[in-house]
CSV table of C-alpha atoms in Angstrom, one decimal:
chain,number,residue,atom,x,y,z
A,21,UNK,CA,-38.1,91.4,56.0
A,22,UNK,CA,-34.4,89.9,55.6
A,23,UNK,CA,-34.4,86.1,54.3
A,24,UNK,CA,-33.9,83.5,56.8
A,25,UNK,CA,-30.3,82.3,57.0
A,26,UNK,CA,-29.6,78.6,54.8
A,27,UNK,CA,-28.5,75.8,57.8
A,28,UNK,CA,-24.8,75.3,57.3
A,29,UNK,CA,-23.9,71.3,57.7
A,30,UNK,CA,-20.8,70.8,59.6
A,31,UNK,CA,-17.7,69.5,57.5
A,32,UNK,CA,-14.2,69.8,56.7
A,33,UNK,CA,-15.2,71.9,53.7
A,34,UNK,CA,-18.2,75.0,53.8
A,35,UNK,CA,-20.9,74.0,51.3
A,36,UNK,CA,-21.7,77.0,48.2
A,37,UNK,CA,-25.0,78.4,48.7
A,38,UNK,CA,-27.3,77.4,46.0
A,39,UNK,CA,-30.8,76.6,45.0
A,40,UNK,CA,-32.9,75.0,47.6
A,41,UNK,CA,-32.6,71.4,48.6
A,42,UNK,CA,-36.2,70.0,47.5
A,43,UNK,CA,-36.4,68.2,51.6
A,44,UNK,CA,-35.9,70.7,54.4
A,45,UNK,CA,-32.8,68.5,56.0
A,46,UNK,CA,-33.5,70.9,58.8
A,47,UNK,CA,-36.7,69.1,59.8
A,48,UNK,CA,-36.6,65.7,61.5
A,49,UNK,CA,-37.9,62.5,59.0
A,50,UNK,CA,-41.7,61.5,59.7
A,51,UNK,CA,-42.1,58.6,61.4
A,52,UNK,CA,-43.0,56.2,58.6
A,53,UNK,CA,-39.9,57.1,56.5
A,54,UNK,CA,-37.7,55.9,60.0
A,55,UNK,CA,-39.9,52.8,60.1
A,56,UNK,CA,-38.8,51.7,56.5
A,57,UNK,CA,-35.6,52.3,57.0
A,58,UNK,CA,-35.3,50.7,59.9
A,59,UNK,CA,-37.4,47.8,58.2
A,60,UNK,CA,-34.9,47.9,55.1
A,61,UNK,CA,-31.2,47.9,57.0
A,62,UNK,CA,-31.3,44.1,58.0
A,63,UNK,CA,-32.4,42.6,54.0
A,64,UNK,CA,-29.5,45.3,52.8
A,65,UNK,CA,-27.1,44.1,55.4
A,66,UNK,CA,-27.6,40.1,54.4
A,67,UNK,CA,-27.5,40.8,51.0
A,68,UNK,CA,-24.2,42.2,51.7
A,69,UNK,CA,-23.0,39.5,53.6
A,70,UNK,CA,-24.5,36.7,50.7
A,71,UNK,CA,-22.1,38.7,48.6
A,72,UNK,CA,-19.0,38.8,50.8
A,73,UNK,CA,-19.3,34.9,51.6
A,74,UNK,CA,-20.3,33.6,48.0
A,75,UNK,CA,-18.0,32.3,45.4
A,76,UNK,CA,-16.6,35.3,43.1
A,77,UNK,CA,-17.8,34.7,39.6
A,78,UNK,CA,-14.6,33.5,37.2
A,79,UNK,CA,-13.7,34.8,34.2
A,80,UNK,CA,-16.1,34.2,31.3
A,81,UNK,CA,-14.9,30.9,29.4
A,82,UNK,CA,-12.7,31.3,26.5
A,83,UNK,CA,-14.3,30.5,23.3
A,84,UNK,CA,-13.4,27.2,21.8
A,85,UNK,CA,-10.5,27.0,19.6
A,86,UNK,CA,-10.8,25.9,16.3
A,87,UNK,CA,-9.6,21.6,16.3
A,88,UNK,CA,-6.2,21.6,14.5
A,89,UNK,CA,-5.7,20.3,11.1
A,90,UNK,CA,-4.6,15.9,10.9
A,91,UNK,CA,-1.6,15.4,9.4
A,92,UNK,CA,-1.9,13.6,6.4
A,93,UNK,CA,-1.1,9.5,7.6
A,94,UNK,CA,2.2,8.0,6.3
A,95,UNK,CA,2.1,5.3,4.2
A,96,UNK,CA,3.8,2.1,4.0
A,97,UNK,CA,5.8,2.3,0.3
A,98,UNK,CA,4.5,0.9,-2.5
A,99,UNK,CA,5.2,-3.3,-3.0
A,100,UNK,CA,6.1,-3.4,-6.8
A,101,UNK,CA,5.8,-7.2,-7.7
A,102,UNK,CA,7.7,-8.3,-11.3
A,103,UNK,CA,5.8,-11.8,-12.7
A,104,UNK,CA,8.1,-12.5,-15.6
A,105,UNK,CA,6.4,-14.6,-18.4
A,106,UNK,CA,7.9,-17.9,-20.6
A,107,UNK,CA,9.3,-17.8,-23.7
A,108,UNK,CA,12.6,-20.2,-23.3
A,109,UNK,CA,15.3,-18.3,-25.2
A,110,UNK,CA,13.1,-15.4,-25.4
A,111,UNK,CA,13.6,-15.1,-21.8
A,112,UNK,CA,16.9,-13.2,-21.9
A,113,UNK,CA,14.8,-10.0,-22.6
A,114,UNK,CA,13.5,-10.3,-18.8
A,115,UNK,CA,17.3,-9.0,-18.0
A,116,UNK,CA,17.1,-6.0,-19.8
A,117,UNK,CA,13.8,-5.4,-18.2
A,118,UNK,CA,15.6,-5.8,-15.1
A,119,UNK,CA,18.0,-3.6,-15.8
A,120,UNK,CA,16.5,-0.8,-17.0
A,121,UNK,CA,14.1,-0.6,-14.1
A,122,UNK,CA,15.9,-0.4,-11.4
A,123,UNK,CA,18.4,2.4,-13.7
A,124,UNK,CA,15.2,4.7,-13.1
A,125,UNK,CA,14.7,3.3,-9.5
A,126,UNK,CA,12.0,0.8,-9.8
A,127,UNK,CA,13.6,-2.2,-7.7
A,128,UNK,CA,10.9,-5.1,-7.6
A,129,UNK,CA,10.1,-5.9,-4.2
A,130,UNK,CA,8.7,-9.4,-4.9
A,131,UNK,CA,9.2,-12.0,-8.2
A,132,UNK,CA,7.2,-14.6,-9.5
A,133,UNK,CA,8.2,-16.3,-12.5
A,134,UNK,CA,7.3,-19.0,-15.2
A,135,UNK,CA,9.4,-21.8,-17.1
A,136,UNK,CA,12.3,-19.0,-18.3
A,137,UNK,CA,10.9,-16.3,-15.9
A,138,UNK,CA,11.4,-18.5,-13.1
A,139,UNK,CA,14.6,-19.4,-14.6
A,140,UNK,CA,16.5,-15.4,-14.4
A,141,UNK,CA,13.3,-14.3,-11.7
A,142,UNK,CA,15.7,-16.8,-9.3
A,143,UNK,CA,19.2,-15.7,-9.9
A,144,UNK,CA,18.0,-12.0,-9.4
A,145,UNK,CA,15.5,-12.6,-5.7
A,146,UNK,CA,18.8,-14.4,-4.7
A,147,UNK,CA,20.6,-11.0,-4.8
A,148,UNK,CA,22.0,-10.5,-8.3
A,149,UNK,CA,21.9,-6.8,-9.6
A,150,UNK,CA,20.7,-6.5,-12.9
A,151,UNK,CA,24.5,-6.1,-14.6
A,152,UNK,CA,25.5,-9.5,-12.8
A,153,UNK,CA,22.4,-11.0,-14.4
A,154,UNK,CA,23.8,-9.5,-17.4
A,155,UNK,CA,27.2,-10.7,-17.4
A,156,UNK,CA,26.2,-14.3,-16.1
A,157,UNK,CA,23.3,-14.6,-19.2
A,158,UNK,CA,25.8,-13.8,-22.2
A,159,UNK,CA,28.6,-16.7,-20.2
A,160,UNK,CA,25.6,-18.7,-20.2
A,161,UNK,CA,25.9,-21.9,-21.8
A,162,UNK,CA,23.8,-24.2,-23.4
A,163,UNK,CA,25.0,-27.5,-22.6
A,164,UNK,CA,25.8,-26.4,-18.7
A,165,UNK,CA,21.7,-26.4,-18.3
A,166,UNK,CA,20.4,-29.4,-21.7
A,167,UNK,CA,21.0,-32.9,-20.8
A,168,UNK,CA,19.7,-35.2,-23.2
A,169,UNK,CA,18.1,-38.0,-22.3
A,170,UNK,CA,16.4,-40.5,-24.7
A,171,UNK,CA,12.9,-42.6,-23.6
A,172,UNK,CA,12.5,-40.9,-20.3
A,173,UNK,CA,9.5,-38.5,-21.1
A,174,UNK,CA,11.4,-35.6,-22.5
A,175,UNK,CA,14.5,-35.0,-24.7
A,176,UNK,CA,15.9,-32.9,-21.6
A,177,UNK,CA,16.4,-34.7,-18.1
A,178,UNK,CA,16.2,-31.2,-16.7
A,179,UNK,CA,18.7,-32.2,-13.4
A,180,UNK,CA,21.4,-29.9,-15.0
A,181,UNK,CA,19.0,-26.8,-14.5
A,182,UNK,CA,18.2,-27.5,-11.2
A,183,UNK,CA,22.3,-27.7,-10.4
A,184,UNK,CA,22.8,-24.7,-12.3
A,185,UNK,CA,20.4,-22.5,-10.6
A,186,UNK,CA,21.3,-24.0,-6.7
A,187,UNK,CA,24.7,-23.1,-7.8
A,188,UNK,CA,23.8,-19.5,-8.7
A,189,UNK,CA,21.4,-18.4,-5.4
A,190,UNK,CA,24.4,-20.8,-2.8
A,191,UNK,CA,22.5,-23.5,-2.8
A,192,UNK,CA,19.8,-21.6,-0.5
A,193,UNK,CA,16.1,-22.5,-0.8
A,194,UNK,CA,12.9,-20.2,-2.0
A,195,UNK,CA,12.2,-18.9,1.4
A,196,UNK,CA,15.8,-17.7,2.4
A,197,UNK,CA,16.4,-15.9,-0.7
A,198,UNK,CA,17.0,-12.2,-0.8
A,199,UNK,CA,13.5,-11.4,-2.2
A,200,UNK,CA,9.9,-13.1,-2.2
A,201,UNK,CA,10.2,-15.4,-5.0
A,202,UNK,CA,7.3,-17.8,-6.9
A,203,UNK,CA,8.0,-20.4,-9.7
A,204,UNK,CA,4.6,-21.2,-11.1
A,205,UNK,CA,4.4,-24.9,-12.3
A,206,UNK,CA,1.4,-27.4,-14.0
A,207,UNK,CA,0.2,-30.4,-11.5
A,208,UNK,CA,0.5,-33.2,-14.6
A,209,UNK,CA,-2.1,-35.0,-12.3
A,210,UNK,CA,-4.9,-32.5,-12.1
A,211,UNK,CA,-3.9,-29.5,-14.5
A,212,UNK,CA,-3.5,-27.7,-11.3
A,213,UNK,CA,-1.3,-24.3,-11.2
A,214,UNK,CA,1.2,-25.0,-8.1
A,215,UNK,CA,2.6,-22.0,-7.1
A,216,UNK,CA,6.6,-22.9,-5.4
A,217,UNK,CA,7.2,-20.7,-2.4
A,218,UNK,CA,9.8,-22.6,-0.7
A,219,UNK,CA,11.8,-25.6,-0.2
A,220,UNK,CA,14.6,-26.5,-3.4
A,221,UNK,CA,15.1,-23.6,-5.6
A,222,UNK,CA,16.6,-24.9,-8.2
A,223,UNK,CA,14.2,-28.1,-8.3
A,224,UNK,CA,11.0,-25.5,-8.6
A,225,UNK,CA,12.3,-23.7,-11.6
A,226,UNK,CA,13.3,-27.3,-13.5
A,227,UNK,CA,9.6,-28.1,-12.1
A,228,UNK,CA,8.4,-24.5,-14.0
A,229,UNK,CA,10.8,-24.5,-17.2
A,230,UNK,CA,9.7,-28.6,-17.8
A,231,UNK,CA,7.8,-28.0,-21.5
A,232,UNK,CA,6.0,-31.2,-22.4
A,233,UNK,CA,7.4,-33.4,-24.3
A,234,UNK,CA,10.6,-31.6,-24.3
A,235,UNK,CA,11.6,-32.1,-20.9
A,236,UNK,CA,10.5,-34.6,-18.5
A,237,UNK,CA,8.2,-33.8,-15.8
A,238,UNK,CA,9.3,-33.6,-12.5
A,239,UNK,CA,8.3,-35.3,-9.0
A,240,UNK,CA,7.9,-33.6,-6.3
A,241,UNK,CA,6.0,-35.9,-3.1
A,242,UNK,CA,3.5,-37.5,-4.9
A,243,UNK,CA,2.8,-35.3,-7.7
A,244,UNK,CA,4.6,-34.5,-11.3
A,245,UNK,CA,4.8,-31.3,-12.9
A,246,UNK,CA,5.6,-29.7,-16.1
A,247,UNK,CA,5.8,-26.2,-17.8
A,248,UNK,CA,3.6,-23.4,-16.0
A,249,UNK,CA,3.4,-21.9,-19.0
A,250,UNK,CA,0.2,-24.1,-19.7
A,251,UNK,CA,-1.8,-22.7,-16.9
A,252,UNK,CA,0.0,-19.4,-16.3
A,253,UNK,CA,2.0,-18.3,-19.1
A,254,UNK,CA,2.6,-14.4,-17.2
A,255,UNK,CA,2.4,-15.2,-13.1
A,256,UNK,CA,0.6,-11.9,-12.4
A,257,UNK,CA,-1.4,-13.8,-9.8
A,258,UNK,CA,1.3,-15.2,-8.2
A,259,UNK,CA,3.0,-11.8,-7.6
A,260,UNK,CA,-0.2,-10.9,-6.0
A,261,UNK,CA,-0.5,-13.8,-4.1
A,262,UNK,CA,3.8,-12.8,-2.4
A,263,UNK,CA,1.9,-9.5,-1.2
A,264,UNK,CA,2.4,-7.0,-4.5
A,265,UNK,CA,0.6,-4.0,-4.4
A,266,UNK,CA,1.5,-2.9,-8.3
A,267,UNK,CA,2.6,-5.9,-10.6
A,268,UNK,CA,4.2,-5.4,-13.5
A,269,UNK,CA,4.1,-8.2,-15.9
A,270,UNK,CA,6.8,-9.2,-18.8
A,271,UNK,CA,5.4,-11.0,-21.8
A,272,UNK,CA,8.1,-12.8,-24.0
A,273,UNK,CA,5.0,-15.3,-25.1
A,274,UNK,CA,4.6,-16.7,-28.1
A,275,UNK,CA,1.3,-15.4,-30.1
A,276,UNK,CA,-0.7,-17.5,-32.7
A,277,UNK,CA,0.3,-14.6,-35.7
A,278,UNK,CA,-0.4,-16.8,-38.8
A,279,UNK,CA,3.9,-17.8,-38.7
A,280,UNK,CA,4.7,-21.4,-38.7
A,281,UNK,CA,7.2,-21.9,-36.1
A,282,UNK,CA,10.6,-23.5,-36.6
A,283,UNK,CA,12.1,-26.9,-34.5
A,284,UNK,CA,10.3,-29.0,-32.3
A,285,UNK,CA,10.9,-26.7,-29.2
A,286,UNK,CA,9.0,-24.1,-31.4
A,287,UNK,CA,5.9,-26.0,-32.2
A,288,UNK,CA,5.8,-27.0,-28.6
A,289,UNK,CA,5.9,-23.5,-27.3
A,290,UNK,CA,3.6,-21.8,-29.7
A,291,UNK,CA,1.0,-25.4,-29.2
A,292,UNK,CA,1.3,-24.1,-25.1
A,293,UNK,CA,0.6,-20.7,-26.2
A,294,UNK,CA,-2.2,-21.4,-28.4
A,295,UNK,CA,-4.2,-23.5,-24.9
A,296,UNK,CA,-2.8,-20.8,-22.4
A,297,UNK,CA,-3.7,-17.9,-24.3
A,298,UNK,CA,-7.0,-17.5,-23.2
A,299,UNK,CA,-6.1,-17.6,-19.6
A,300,UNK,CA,-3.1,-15.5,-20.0
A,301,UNK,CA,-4.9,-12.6,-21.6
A,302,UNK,CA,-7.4,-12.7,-18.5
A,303,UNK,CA,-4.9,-12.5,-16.6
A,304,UNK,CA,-2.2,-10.1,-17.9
A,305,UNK,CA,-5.7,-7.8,-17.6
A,306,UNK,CA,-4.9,-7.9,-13.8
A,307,UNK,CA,-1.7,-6.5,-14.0
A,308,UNK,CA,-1.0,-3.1,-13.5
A,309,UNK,CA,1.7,-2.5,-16.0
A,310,UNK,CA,2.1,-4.9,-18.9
A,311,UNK,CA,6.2,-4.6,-20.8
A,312,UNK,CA,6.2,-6.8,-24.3
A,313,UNK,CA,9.8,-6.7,-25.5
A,314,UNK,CA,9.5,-7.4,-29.3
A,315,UNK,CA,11.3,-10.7,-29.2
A,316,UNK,CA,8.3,-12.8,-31.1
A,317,UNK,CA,10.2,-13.6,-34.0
A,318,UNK,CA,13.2,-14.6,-32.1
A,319,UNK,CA,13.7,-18.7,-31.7
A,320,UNK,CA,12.4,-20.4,-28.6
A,321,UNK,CA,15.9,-22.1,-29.2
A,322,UNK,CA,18.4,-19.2,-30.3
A,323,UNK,CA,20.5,-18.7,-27.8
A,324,UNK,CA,22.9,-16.8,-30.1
A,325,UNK,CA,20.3,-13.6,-29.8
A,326,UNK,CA,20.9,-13.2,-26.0
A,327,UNK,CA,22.5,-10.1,-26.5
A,328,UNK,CA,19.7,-8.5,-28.8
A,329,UNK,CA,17.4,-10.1,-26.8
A,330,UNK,CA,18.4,-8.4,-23.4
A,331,UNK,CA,19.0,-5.2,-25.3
A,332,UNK,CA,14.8,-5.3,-26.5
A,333,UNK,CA,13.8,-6.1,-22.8
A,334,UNK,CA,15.8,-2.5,-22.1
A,335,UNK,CA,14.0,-0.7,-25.0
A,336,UNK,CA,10.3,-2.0,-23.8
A,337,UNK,CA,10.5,-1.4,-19.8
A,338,UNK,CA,12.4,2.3,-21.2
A,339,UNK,CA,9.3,3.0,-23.2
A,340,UNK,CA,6.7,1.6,-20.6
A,341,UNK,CA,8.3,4.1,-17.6
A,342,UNK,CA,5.6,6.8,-18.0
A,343,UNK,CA,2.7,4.0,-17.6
A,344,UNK,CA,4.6,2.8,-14.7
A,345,UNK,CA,4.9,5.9,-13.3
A,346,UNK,CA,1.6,7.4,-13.9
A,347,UNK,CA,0.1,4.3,-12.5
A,348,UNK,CA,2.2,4.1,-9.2
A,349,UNK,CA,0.9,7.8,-8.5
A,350,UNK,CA,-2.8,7.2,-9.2
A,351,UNK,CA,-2.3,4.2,-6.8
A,352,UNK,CA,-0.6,6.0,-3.9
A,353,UNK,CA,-3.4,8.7,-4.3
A,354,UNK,CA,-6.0,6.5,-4.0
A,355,UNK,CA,-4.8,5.1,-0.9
A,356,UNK,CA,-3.6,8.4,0.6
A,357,UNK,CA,-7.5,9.5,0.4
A,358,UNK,CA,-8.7,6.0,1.5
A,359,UNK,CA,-6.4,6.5,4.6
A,360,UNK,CA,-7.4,10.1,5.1
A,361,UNK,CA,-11.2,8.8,5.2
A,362,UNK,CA,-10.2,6.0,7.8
A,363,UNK,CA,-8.4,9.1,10.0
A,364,UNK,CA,-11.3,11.1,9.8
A,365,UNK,CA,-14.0,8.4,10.7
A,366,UNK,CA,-11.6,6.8,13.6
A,367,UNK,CA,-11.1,11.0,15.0
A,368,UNK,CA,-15.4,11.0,14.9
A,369,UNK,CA,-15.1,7.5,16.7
A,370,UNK,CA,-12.8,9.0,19.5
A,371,UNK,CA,-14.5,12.4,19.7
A,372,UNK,CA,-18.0,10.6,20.0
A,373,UNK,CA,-16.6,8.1,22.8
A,374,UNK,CA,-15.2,11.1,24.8
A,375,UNK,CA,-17.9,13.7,24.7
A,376,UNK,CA,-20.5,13.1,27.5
A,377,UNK,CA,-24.0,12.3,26.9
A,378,UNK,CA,-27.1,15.0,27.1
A,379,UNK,CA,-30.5,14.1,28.8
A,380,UNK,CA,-33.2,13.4,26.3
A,381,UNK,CA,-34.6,16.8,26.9
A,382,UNK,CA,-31.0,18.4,26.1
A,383,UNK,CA,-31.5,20.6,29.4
A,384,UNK,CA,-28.7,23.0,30.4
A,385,UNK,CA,-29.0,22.0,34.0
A,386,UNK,CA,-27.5,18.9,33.0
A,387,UNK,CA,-24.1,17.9,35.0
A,388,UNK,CA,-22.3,16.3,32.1
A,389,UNK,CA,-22.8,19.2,29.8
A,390,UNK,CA,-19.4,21.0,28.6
A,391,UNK,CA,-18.8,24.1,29.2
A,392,UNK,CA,-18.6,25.2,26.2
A,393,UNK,CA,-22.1,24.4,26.2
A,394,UNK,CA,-22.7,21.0,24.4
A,395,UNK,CA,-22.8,17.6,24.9
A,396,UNK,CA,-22.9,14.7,23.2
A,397,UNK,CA,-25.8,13.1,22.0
A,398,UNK,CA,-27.1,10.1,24.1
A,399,UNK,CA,-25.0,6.6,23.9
């Protein structure tokens, strides 16, 4: 019997014969199979249109990048403070300190000084560079700043001094010279350290440089002083005090070594040495940098030393330079990293006061998480 003939399906294109279809497309569907389709076409057909009319998904978020790295904060330079000690003649060693500092580019930003400290710490905060200093110390002489005066409290009137130093800054007082300037002096009254920070320039350093019994003490209002060398011998406190972040400190004192010193100016120095020494070891300890020209066996008196004098103040701040050095590094480290903590905690502050706050439950239906997919914790 010959094999029925396979339905052809109308097309553009005939259709191979091959195996057989497993539903006979030639019979009409059953009646249940129509119902469910019929049932199905209006759920497909508003599923459709859900589809067309929704929002179209976006791109998935990028991932978060990486915060960038905070530059490191600048810094405000170092405030190098000089506090240059007494010693009267002695003191013409503070020039070669002077010098040879700012030849390796340590220029003092503020000066305090007492009795011959305060003396060439003047002349140079009212703008003398260090070969000026120099050239004005070895002209210096003797009788332009000692005037004698018999039965007045003091061999030395002292008004000379004062003259001579308006003379050198043009007459201009503490606060209008070049650089922050101190002159550290002794309230007679109280025993009082006065720190001079402005008004008469010349006045505060006779009121500094005035060693009892040698010169006679000054009056300033209602108050006398003398020497500051009896409370303060090396102003390290003072230089702190004008705003000096690193103080290096000049002592030219003289030092209770077993040596019987020579001339009344002598055994007045070393007798203010002997009560300030004490109090000026504690506080050369606060110094940062300590310079001791070897000028101890020079005369408080011998002015004819100036030269050698200035020349050991050159070889003890030349020798001292790597201390200095090493020590103004360690300081700008430490507050390098005591800035960089102060960034970081101030970023936390900023990041914690911008990011917004999770629910207590942390749920990630909540409207102010990020999408990123955190949130801060709850303020």
């Amino acid at each position: 019997m010959a094999a029925a003939a396979r339905p052809r399906i109308a097309g553009p294109h005939p259709v191979a014969p091959g195996p057989a279809d497993p539903v006979n497309v030639s019979q009409p569907p059953s009646p249940p199979v129509r119902l469910v389709r019929r049932a199905a076409l209006p759920f497909l057909a508003g599923l459709m249109l859900a589809a067309c009319g929704g929002p179209r998904p976006g791109p998935p978020p990028a991932p978060a990048a990486p915060p960038a790295a905070q530059a490191d904060p600048v810094l405000p330079p170092l405030k190098i403070g000089l506090a240059l000690g007494g010693g009267a003649a002695k003191g013409f060693a503070h020039v070669g300190v002077i010098k040879m500092l700012e030849a390796n580019g340590l220029r003092p930003d503020v000066v305090a000084g007492t009795s011959a400290g305060s003396v060439v710490g003047a002349l140079y905060a009212g703008g003398m560079d260090p070969f000026l200093l120099q050239e004005r110390a070895v002209a210096l002489d003797e009788a332009s700043i000692r005037d004698v005066r018999l039965f007045s409290g003091g061999l030395v009137q002292g008004l000379k001094l004062q003259e001579y130093v308006n003379d050198q800054v043009g007459k201009r007082p503490i606060e209008r010279l070049r650089k922050p300037f101190a002159a550290v002096a002794t309230r007679l009254e109280t025993g009082e350290r006065t720190v001079f920070v402005r008004g008469n320039t010349g006045q505060a350093v006779r009121a500094s440089s005035s060693v009892p019994g040698v010169f006679e003490p000054v009056t300033i209002g209602d108050y006398q002083y003398v020497d500051g060398g009896v409370v303060s011998p090396v102003p390290v406190d003072a230089a702190r005090q004008l705003g000096a972040d690193f103080v290096i400190a000049v002592d030219i004192s003289n030092k209770a070594g077993g040596r019987r010193p020579d001339g009344m100016l002598g055994i007045v120095n070393q007798s203010i040495a002997i009560m300030g020494q004490r109090l000026g070891e504690q506080e050369l300890a606060r110094a940062d940098a300590v310079i001791r020209p070897k000028v101890l066996e020079f005369g408080s008196a011998d002015f004819s030393r100036r030269n050698q004098a200035i020349l050991e103040g050159e070889k003890a701040a030349l020798a001292a330079l790597p201390q200095i050095r090493a020590g103004l590094e360690t300081l700008q480290a430490q507050r390098l990293r005591q800035a960089r903590e102060q960034q970081a905690r101030m970023a936390a502050q900023r990041a914690a006061a911008e990011a917004p706050a999770c629910d207590e439950d942390g749920s990630r239906w909540n409207p102010f998480r990020r999408k990123d997919g955190t949130c801060a914790a709850s303020r």
